[in-house]
């Protein structure tokens, strides 16, 4: 049946995105969209410069990985690839 999830499916994926203070609203919309469409995987945000208040809003809903100053200098497209340094394993969906 379309839109349903079989037992054991979808439990292991991690959705990964990069965000900073400028993209906070879009990040919230992305997380809401994933949940509203039935995606139950782990949500991971690579923090490329969120504010403290933004982090506080996101932390109950997603895991945040804060980048070092050196890693933040990397283009945001490439920052997603840095999650391996933080022990993230399994199926990764980069959005």
N, CA, C and O atoms as a GROMACS GRO file, in nm:
protein
  380
    1UNK      N    1   0.085  -0.118   0.000
    1UNK     CA    2   0.000   0.000   0.000
    1UNK      C    3   0.089   0.124   0.000
    1UNK      O    4   0.183   0.133   0.079
    2UNK      N    5   0.060   0.219  -0.088
    2UNK     CA    6   0.139   0.342  -0.096
    2UNK      C    7   0.129   0.421   0.033
    2UNK      O    8   0.022   0.433   0.092
    3UNK      N    9   0.243   0.476   0.074
    3UNK     CA   10   0.244   0.562   0.191
    3UNK      C   11   0.256   0.489   0.324
    3UNK      O   12   0.262   0.553   0.429
    4UNK      N   13   0.258   0.357   0.321
    4UNK     CA   14   0.275   0.284   0.446
    4UNK      C   15   0.415   0.229   0.454
    4UNK      O   16   0.483   0.213   0.353
    5UNK      N   17   0.457   0.203   0.572
    5UNK     CA   18   0.592   0.155   0.595
    5UNK      C   19   0.586   0.013   0.648
    5UNK      O   20   0.516  -0.015   0.746
    6UNK      N   21   0.659  -0.077   0.583
    6UNK     CA   22   0.664  -0.215   0.629
    6UNK      C   23   0.750  -0.225   0.754
    6UNK      O   24   0.840  -0.144   0.775
    7UNK      N   25   0.721  -0.323   0.836
    7UNK     CA   26   0.797  -0.342   0.959
    7UNK      C   27   0.945  -0.357   0.928
    7UNK      O   28   0.984  -0.433   0.839
    8UNK      N   29   1.027  -0.282   1.002
    8UNK     CA   30   1.172  -0.290   0.984
    8UNK      C   31   1.226  -0.192   0.881
    8UNK      O   32   1.346  -0.171   0.874
    9UNK      N   33   1.137  -0.132   0.800
    9UNK     CA   34   1.183  -0.036   0.701
    9UNK      C   35   1.196   0.102   0.763
    9UNK      O   36   1.118   0.139   0.851
   10UNK      N   37   1.294   0.178   0.718
   10UNK     CA   38   1.305   0.317   0.756
   10UNK      C   39   1.360   0.342   0.895
   10UNK      O   40   1.370   0.457   0.937
   11UNK      N   41   1.396   0.239   0.965
   11UNK     CA   42   1.443   0.258   1.102
   11UNK      C   43   1.588   0.300   1.107
   11UNK      O   44   1.632   0.358   1.207
   12UNK      N   45   1.665   0.273   1.001
   12UNK     CA   46   1.807   0.295   1.010
   12UNK      C   47   1.862   0.415   0.938
   12UNK      O   48   1.981   0.444   0.950
   13UNK      N   49   1.780   0.487   0.862
   13UNK     CA   50   1.835   0.599   0.786
   13UNK      C   51   1.851   0.723   0.872
   13UNK      O   52   1.778   0.744   0.969
   14UNK      N   53   1.947   0.804   0.834
   14UNK     CA   54   1.972   0.932   0.900
   14UNK      C   55   1.966   1.040   0.792
   14UNK      O   56   2.037   1.033   0.692
   15UNK      N   57   1.881   1.138   0.814
   15UNK     CA   58   1.869   1.251   0.722
   15UNK      C   59   1.966   1.360   0.767
   15UNK      O   60   1.963   1.402   0.883
   16UNK      N   61   2.052   1.404   0.676
   16UNK     CA   62   2.159   1.498   0.709
   16UNK      C   63   2.143   1.624   0.626
   16UNK      O   64   2.124   1.619   0.505
   17UNK      N   65   2.150   1.738   0.694
   17UNK     CA   66   2.148   1.867   0.625
   17UNK      C   67   2.245   1.961   0.695
   17UNK      O   68   2.285   1.938   0.809
   18UNK      N   69   2.281   2.068   0.627
   18UNK     CA   70   2.368   2.172   0.683
   18UNK      C   71   2.284   2.297   0.699
   18UNK      O   72   2.203   2.330   0.612
   19UNK      N   73   2.304   2.368   0.810
   19UNK     CA   74   2.228   2.491   0.830
   19UNK      C   75   2.312   2.593   0.907
   19UNK      O   76   2.400   2.558   0.986
   20UNK      N   77   2.280   2.720   0.881
   20UNK     CA   78   2.335   2.829   0.961
   20UNK      C   79   2.220   2.924   0.991
   20UNK      O   80   2.105   2.896   0.958
   21UNK      N   81   2.250   3.036   1.053
   21UNK     CA   82   2.145   3.127   1.099
   21UNK      C   83   2.056   3.176   0.985
   21UNK      O   84   1.938   3.203   1.006
   22UNK      N   85   2.111   3.187   0.864
   22UNK     CA   86   2.034   3.237   0.750
   22UNK      C   87   1.933   3.136   0.699
   22UNK      O   88   1.832   3.174   0.640
   23UNK      N   89   1.959   3.005   0.721
   23UNK     CA   90   1.873   2.899   0.667
   23UNK      C   91   1.789   2.830   0.774
   23UNK      O   92   1.733   2.723   0.750
   24UNK      N   93   1.778   2.891   0.891
   24UNK     CA   94   1.705   2.832   1.001
   24UNK      C   95   1.560   2.800   0.964
   24UNK      O   96   1.513   2.688   0.989
   25UNK      N   97   1.489   2.894   0.906
   25UNK     CA   98   1.348   2.874   0.873
   25UNK      C   99   1.334   2.758   0.774
   25UNK      O  100   1.244   2.675   0.788
   26UNK      N  101   1.420   2.752   0.675
   26UNK     CA  102   1.418   2.643   0.579
   26UNK      C  103   1.448   2.508   0.643
   26UNK      O  104   1.392   2.406   0.604
   27UNK      N  105   1.537   2.509   0.742
   27UNK     CA  106   1.570   2.386   0.813
   27UNK      C  107   1.450   2.336   0.893
   27UNK      O  108   1.421   2.216   0.893
   28UNK      N  109   1.381   2.426   0.960
   28UNK     CA  110   1.260   2.388   1.034
   28UNK      C  111   1.156   2.331   0.937
   28UNK      O  112   1.093   2.229   0.966
   29UNK      N  113   1.138   2.394   0.823
   29UNK     CA  114   1.043   2.344   0.723
   29UNK      C  115   1.083   2.206   0.673
   29UNK      O  116   0.997   2.119   0.654
   30UNK      N  117   1.212   2.185   0.651
   30UNK     CA  118   1.260   2.054   0.606
   30UNK      C  119   1.229   1.946   0.710
   30UNK      O  120   1.178   1.840   0.675
   31UNK      N  121   1.260   1.973   0.837
   31UNK     CA  122   1.235   1.874   0.942
   31UNK      C  123   1.086   1.844   0.952
   31UNK      O  124   1.047   1.728   0.964
   32UNK      N  125   1.003   1.947   0.948
   32UNK     CA  126   0.858   1.926   0.952
   32UNK      C  127   0.810   1.844   0.834
   32UNK      O  128   0.729   1.753   0.849
   33UNK      N  129   0.861   1.874   0.715
   33UNK     CA  130   0.822   1.802   0.595
   33UNK      C  131   0.858   1.654   0.604
   33UNK      O  132   0.779   1.568   0.566
   34UNK      N  133   0.978   1.625   0.653
   34UNK     CA  134   1.019   1.486   0.667
   34UNK      C  135   0.925   1.410   0.760
   34UNK      O  136   0.885   1.298   0.729
   35UNK      N  137   0.890   1.469   0.872
   35UNK     CA  138   0.800   1.402   0.967
   35UNK      C  139   0.658   1.391   0.914
   35UNK      O  140   0.594   1.287   0.930
   36UNK      N  141   0.608   1.496   0.850
   36UNK     CA  142   0.471   1.494   0.799
   36UNK      C  143   0.452   1.393   0.687
   36UNK      O  144   0.340   1.347   0.663
   37UNK      N  145   0.561   1.359   0.617
   37UNK     CA  146   0.551   1.260   0.509
   37UNK      C  147   0.587   1.120   0.557
   37UNK      O  148   0.606   1.029   0.475
   38UNK      N  149   0.597   1.102   0.688
   38UNK     CA  150   0.614   0.968   0.744
   38UNK      C  151   0.756   0.919   0.761
   38UNK      O  152   0.777   0.803   0.795
   39UNK      N  153   0.853   1.004   0.737
   39UNK     CA  154   0.992   0.964   0.754
   39UNK      C  155   1.027   0.965   0.903
   39UNK      O  156   1.018   1.068   0.969
   40UNK      N  157   1.066   0.849   0.954
   40UNK     CA  158   1.092   0.835   1.097
   40UNK      C  159   1.241   0.821   1.131
   40UNK      O  160   1.277   0.796   1.246
   41UNK      N  161   1.326   0.838   1.031
   41UNK     CA  162   1.470   0.826   1.055
   41UNK      C  163   1.524   0.936   1.143
   41UNK      O  164   1.456   1.034   1.173
   42UNK      N  165   1.647   0.916   1.184
   42UNK     CA  166   1.717   1.014   1.266
   42UNK      C  167   1.739   1.141   1.185
   42UNK      O  168   1.765   1.134   1.065
   43UNK      N  169   1.730   1.256   1.250
   43UNK     CA  170   1.754   1.385   1.185
   43UNK      C  171   1.883   1.444   1.240
   43UNK      O  172   1.902   1.454   1.361
   44UNK      N  173   1.973   1.482   1.150
   44UNK     CA  174   2.102   1.534   1.191
   44UNK      C  175   2.129   1.664   1.117
   44UNK      O  176   2.118   1.670   0.994
   45UNK      N  177   2.164   1.767   1.192
   45UNK     CA  178   2.192   1.898   1.132
   45UNK      C  179   2.338   1.931   1.158
   45UNK      O  180   2.383   1.935   1.272
   46UNK      N  181   2.412   1.956   1.051
   46UNK     CA  182   2.549   2.003   1.062
   46UNK      C  183   2.539   2.154   1.085
   46UNK      O  184   2.499   2.229   0.996
   47UNK      N  185   2.577   2.196   1.204
   47UNK     CA  186   2.566   2.336   1.247
   47UNK      C  187   2.683   2.415   1.192
   47UNK      O  188   2.797   2.403   1.237
   48UNK      N  189   2.652   2.497   1.093
   48UNK     CA  190   2.754   2.578   1.028
   48UNK      C  191   2.744   2.724   1.069
   48UNK      O  192   2.793   2.813   0.999
   49UNK      N  193   2.679   2.750   1.184
   49UNK     CA  194   2.670   2.887   1.232
   49UNK      C  195   2.531   2.926   1.279
   49UNK      O  196   2.489   3.040   1.259
   50UNK      N  197   2.458   2.833   1.342
   50UNK     CA  198   2.329   2.866   1.401
   50UNK      C  199   2.350   2.950   1.527
   50UNK      O  200   2.456   2.943   1.589
   51UNK      N  201   2.250   3.028   1.564
   51UNK     CA  202   2.257   3.102   1.689
   51UNK      C  203   2.222   3.010   1.805
   51UNK      O  204   2.168   2.901   1.785
   52UNK      N  205   2.252   3.053   1.926
   52UNK     CA  206   2.218   2.973   2.044
   52UNK      C  207   2.068   2.949   2.054
   52UNK      O  208   2.026   2.838   2.085
   53UNK      N  209   1.987   3.051   2.027
   53UNK     CA  210   1.841   3.035   2.032
   53UNK      C  211   1.793   2.935   1.927
   53UNK      O  212   1.703   2.855   1.954
   54UNK      N  213   1.850   2.940   1.808
   54UNK     CA  214   1.812   2.847   1.702
   54UNK      C  215   1.849   2.704   1.740
   54UNK      O  216   1.771   2.611   1.718
   55UNK      N  217   1.967   2.686   1.797
   55UNK     CA  218   2.008   2.552   1.843
   55UNK      C  219   1.909   2.499   1.947
   55UNK      O  220   1.870   2.382   1.942
   56UNK      N  221   1.870   2.584   2.040
   56UNK     CA  222   1.777   2.544   2.145
   56UNK      C  223   1.643   2.500   2.086
   56UNK      O  224   1.580   2.408   2.137
   57UNK      N  225   1.599   2.565   1.979
   57UNK     CA  226   1.474   2.527   1.913
   57UNK      C  227   1.486   2.394   1.839
   57UNK      O  228   1.390   2.316   1.836
   58UNK      N  229   1.602   2.367   1.781
   58UNK     CA  230   1.620   2.246   1.700
   58UNK      C  231   1.657   2.122   1.782
   58UNK      O  232   1.620   2.011   1.744
   59UNK      N  233   1.729   2.139   1.891
   59UNK     CA  234   1.783   2.025   1.965
   59UNK      C  235   1.680   1.922   2.012
   59UNK      O  236   1.713   1.803   2.016
   60UNK      N  237   1.557   1.960   2.048
   60UNK     CA  238   1.461   1.855   2.087
   60UNK      C  239   1.418   1.766   1.968
   60UNK      O  240   1.362   1.659   1.989
   61UNK      N  241   1.444   1.811   1.846
   61UNK     CA  242   1.394   1.741   1.728
   61UNK      C  243   1.502   1.677   1.643
   61UNK      O  244   1.472   1.591   1.560
   62UNK      N  245   1.626   1.717   1.662
   62UNK     CA  246   1.734   1.668   1.576
   62UNK      C  247   1.866   1.672   1.653
   62UNK      O  248   1.882   1.747   1.749
   63UNK      N  249   1.958   1.588   1.607
   63UNK     CA  250   2.093   1.592   1.662
   63UNK      C  251   2.171   1.700   1.587
   63UNK      O  252   2.165   1.707   1.464
   64UNK      N  253   2.243   1.784   1.661
   64UNK     CA  254   2.325   1.886   1.598
   64UNK      C  255   2.472   1.851   1.611
   64UNK      O  256   2.517   1.808   1.717
   65UNK      N  257   2.544   1.869   1.503
   65UNK     CA  258   2.689   1.852   1.504
   65UNK      C  259   2.750   1.989   1.479
   65UNK      O  260   2.730   2.049   1.373
   66UNK      N  261   2.823   2.039   1.577
   66UNK     CA  262   2.888   2.170   1.563
   66UNK      C  263   3.023   2.152   1.498
   66UNK      O  264   3.102   2.066   1.537
   67UNK      N  265   3.048   2.234   1.398
   67UNK     CA  266   3.174   2.227   1.324
   67UNK      C  267   3.280   2.316   1.388
   67UNK      O  268   3.249   2.418   1.450
   68UNK      N  269   3.403   2.274   1.373
   68UNK     CA  270   3.514   2.358   1.417
   68UNK      C  271   3.523   2.479   1.324
   68UNK      O  272   3.463   2.480   1.216
   69UNK      N  273   3.595   2.580   1.366
   69UNK     CA  274   3.613   2.700   1.284
   69UNK      C  275   3.674   2.662   1.149
   69UNK      O  276   3.635   2.714   1.045
   70UNK      N  277   3.769   2.572   1.154
   70UNK     CA  278   3.835   2.527   1.030
   70UNK      C  279   3.735   2.459   0.937
   70UNK      O  280   3.734   2.486   0.817
   71UNK      N  281   3.650   2.371   0.991
   71UNK     CA  282   3.553   2.301   0.908
   71UNK      C  283   3.444   2.394   0.855
   71UNK      O  284   3.392   2.373   0.745
   72UNK      N  285   3.410   2.498   0.931
   72UNK     CA  286   3.309   2.594   0.884
   72UNK      C  287   3.360   2.672   0.763
   72UNK      O  288   3.280   2.725   0.685
   73UNK      N  289   3.492   2.679   0.746
   73UNK     CA  290   3.550   2.748   0.630
   73UNK      C  291   3.531   2.667   0.502
   73UNK      O  292   3.546   2.720   0.392
   74UNK      N  293   3.500   2.539   0.516
   74UNK     CA  294   3.473   2.452   0.401
   74UNK      C  295   3.338   2.490   0.341
   74UNK      O  296   3.247   2.528   0.415
   75UNK      N  297   3.323   2.481   0.210
   75UNK     CA  298   3.196   2.512   0.145
   75UNK      C  299   3.086   2.426   0.206
   75UNK      O  300   3.107   2.306   0.229
   76UNK      N  301   2.968   2.483   0.235
   76UNK     CA  302   2.860   2.407   0.299
   76UNK      C  303   2.824   2.275   0.229
   76UNK      O  304   2.789   2.178   0.296
   77UNK      N  305   2.833   2.271   0.098
   77UNK     CA  306   2.804   2.146   0.026
   77UNK      C  307   2.897   2.034   0.073
   77UNK      O  308   2.855   1.919   0.082
   78UNK      N  309   3.020   2.067   0.103
   78UNK     CA  310   3.118   1.967   0.145
   78UNK      C  311   3.109   1.938   0.295
   78UNK      O  312   3.162   1.836   0.340
   79UNK      N  313   3.046   2.024   0.372
   79UNK     CA  314   3.039   2.005   0.517
   79UNK      C  315   2.960   1.880   0.554
   79UNK      O  316   2.986   1.820   0.658
   80UNK      N  317   2.863   1.840   0.472
   80UNK     CA  318   2.786   1.720   0.500
   80UNK      C  319   2.876   1.597   0.510
   80UNK      O  320   2.851   1.506   0.588
   81UNK      N  321   2.981   1.597   0.430
   81UNK     CA  322   3.072   1.482   0.428
   81UNK      C  323   3.152   1.468   0.557
   81UNK      O  324   3.217   1.365   0.578
   82UNK      N  325   3.149   1.568   0.642
   82UNK     CA  326   3.228   1.565   0.766
   82UNK      C  327   3.160   1.486   0.877
   82UNK      O  328   3.220   1.469   0.983
   83UNK      N  329   3.038   1.438   0.856
   83UNK     CA  330   2.966   1.368   0.963
   83UNK      C  331   3.038   1.241   1.005
   83UNK      O  332   3.022   1.196   1.119
   84UNK      N  333   3.117   1.182   0.917
   84UNK     CA  334   3.188   1.058   0.953
   84UNK      C  335   3.284   1.080   1.070
   84UNK      O  336   3.314   0.986   1.144
   85UNK      N  337   3.331   1.202   1.085
   85UNK     CA  338   3.422   1.233   1.197
   85UNK      C  339   3.352   1.224   1.332
   85UNK      O  340   3.418   1.220   1.436
   86UNK      N  341   3.219   1.222   1.331
   86UNK     CA  342   3.141   1.222   1.454
   86UNK      C  343   3.073   1.088   1.479
   86UNK      O  344   2.978   1.080   1.557
   87UNK      N  345   3.121   0.984   1.413
   87UNK     CA  346   3.071   0.849   1.438
   87UNK      C  347   2.936   0.818   1.379
   87UNK      O  348   2.871   0.722   1.422
   88UNK      N  349   2.891   0.895   1.283
   88UNK     CA  350   2.763   0.869   1.220
   88UNK      C  351   2.780   0.754   1.121
   88UNK      O  352   2.865   0.759   1.032
   89UNK      N  353   2.698   0.652   1.139
   89UNK     CA  354   2.707   0.533   1.054
   89UNK      C  355   2.570   0.497   0.999
   89UNK      O  356   2.469   0.553   1.042
   90UNK      N  357   2.566   0.404   0.907
   90UNK     CA  358   2.440   0.356   0.850
   90UNK      C  359   2.407   0.427   0.721
   90UNK      O  360   2.494   0.485   0.656
   91UNK      N  361   2.280   0.420   0.686
   91UNK     CA  362   2.233   0.481   0.562
   91UNK      C  363   2.213   0.630   0.586
   91UNK      O  364   2.137   0.670   0.674
   92UNK      N  365   2.282   0.712   0.508
   92UNK     CA  366   2.271   0.858   0.520
   92UNK      C  367   2.199   0.913   0.399
   92UNK      O  368   2.230   0.878   0.285
   93UNK      N  369   2.100   0.999   0.424
   93UNK     CA  370   2.026   1.067   0.318
   93UNK      C  371   2.062   1.214   0.329
   93UNK      O  372   2.023   1.280   0.425
   94UNK      N  373   2.135   1.265   0.231
   94UNK     CA  374   2.180   1.404   0.234
   94UNK      C  375   2.075   1.493   0.168
   94UNK      O  376   2.044   1.475   0.050
   95UNK      N  377   2.021   1.588   0.245
   95UNK     CA  378   1.920   1.680   0.190
   95UNK      C  379   1.958   1.823   0.223
   95UNK      O  380   1.886   1.916   0.187
   0.00000   0.00000   0.00000
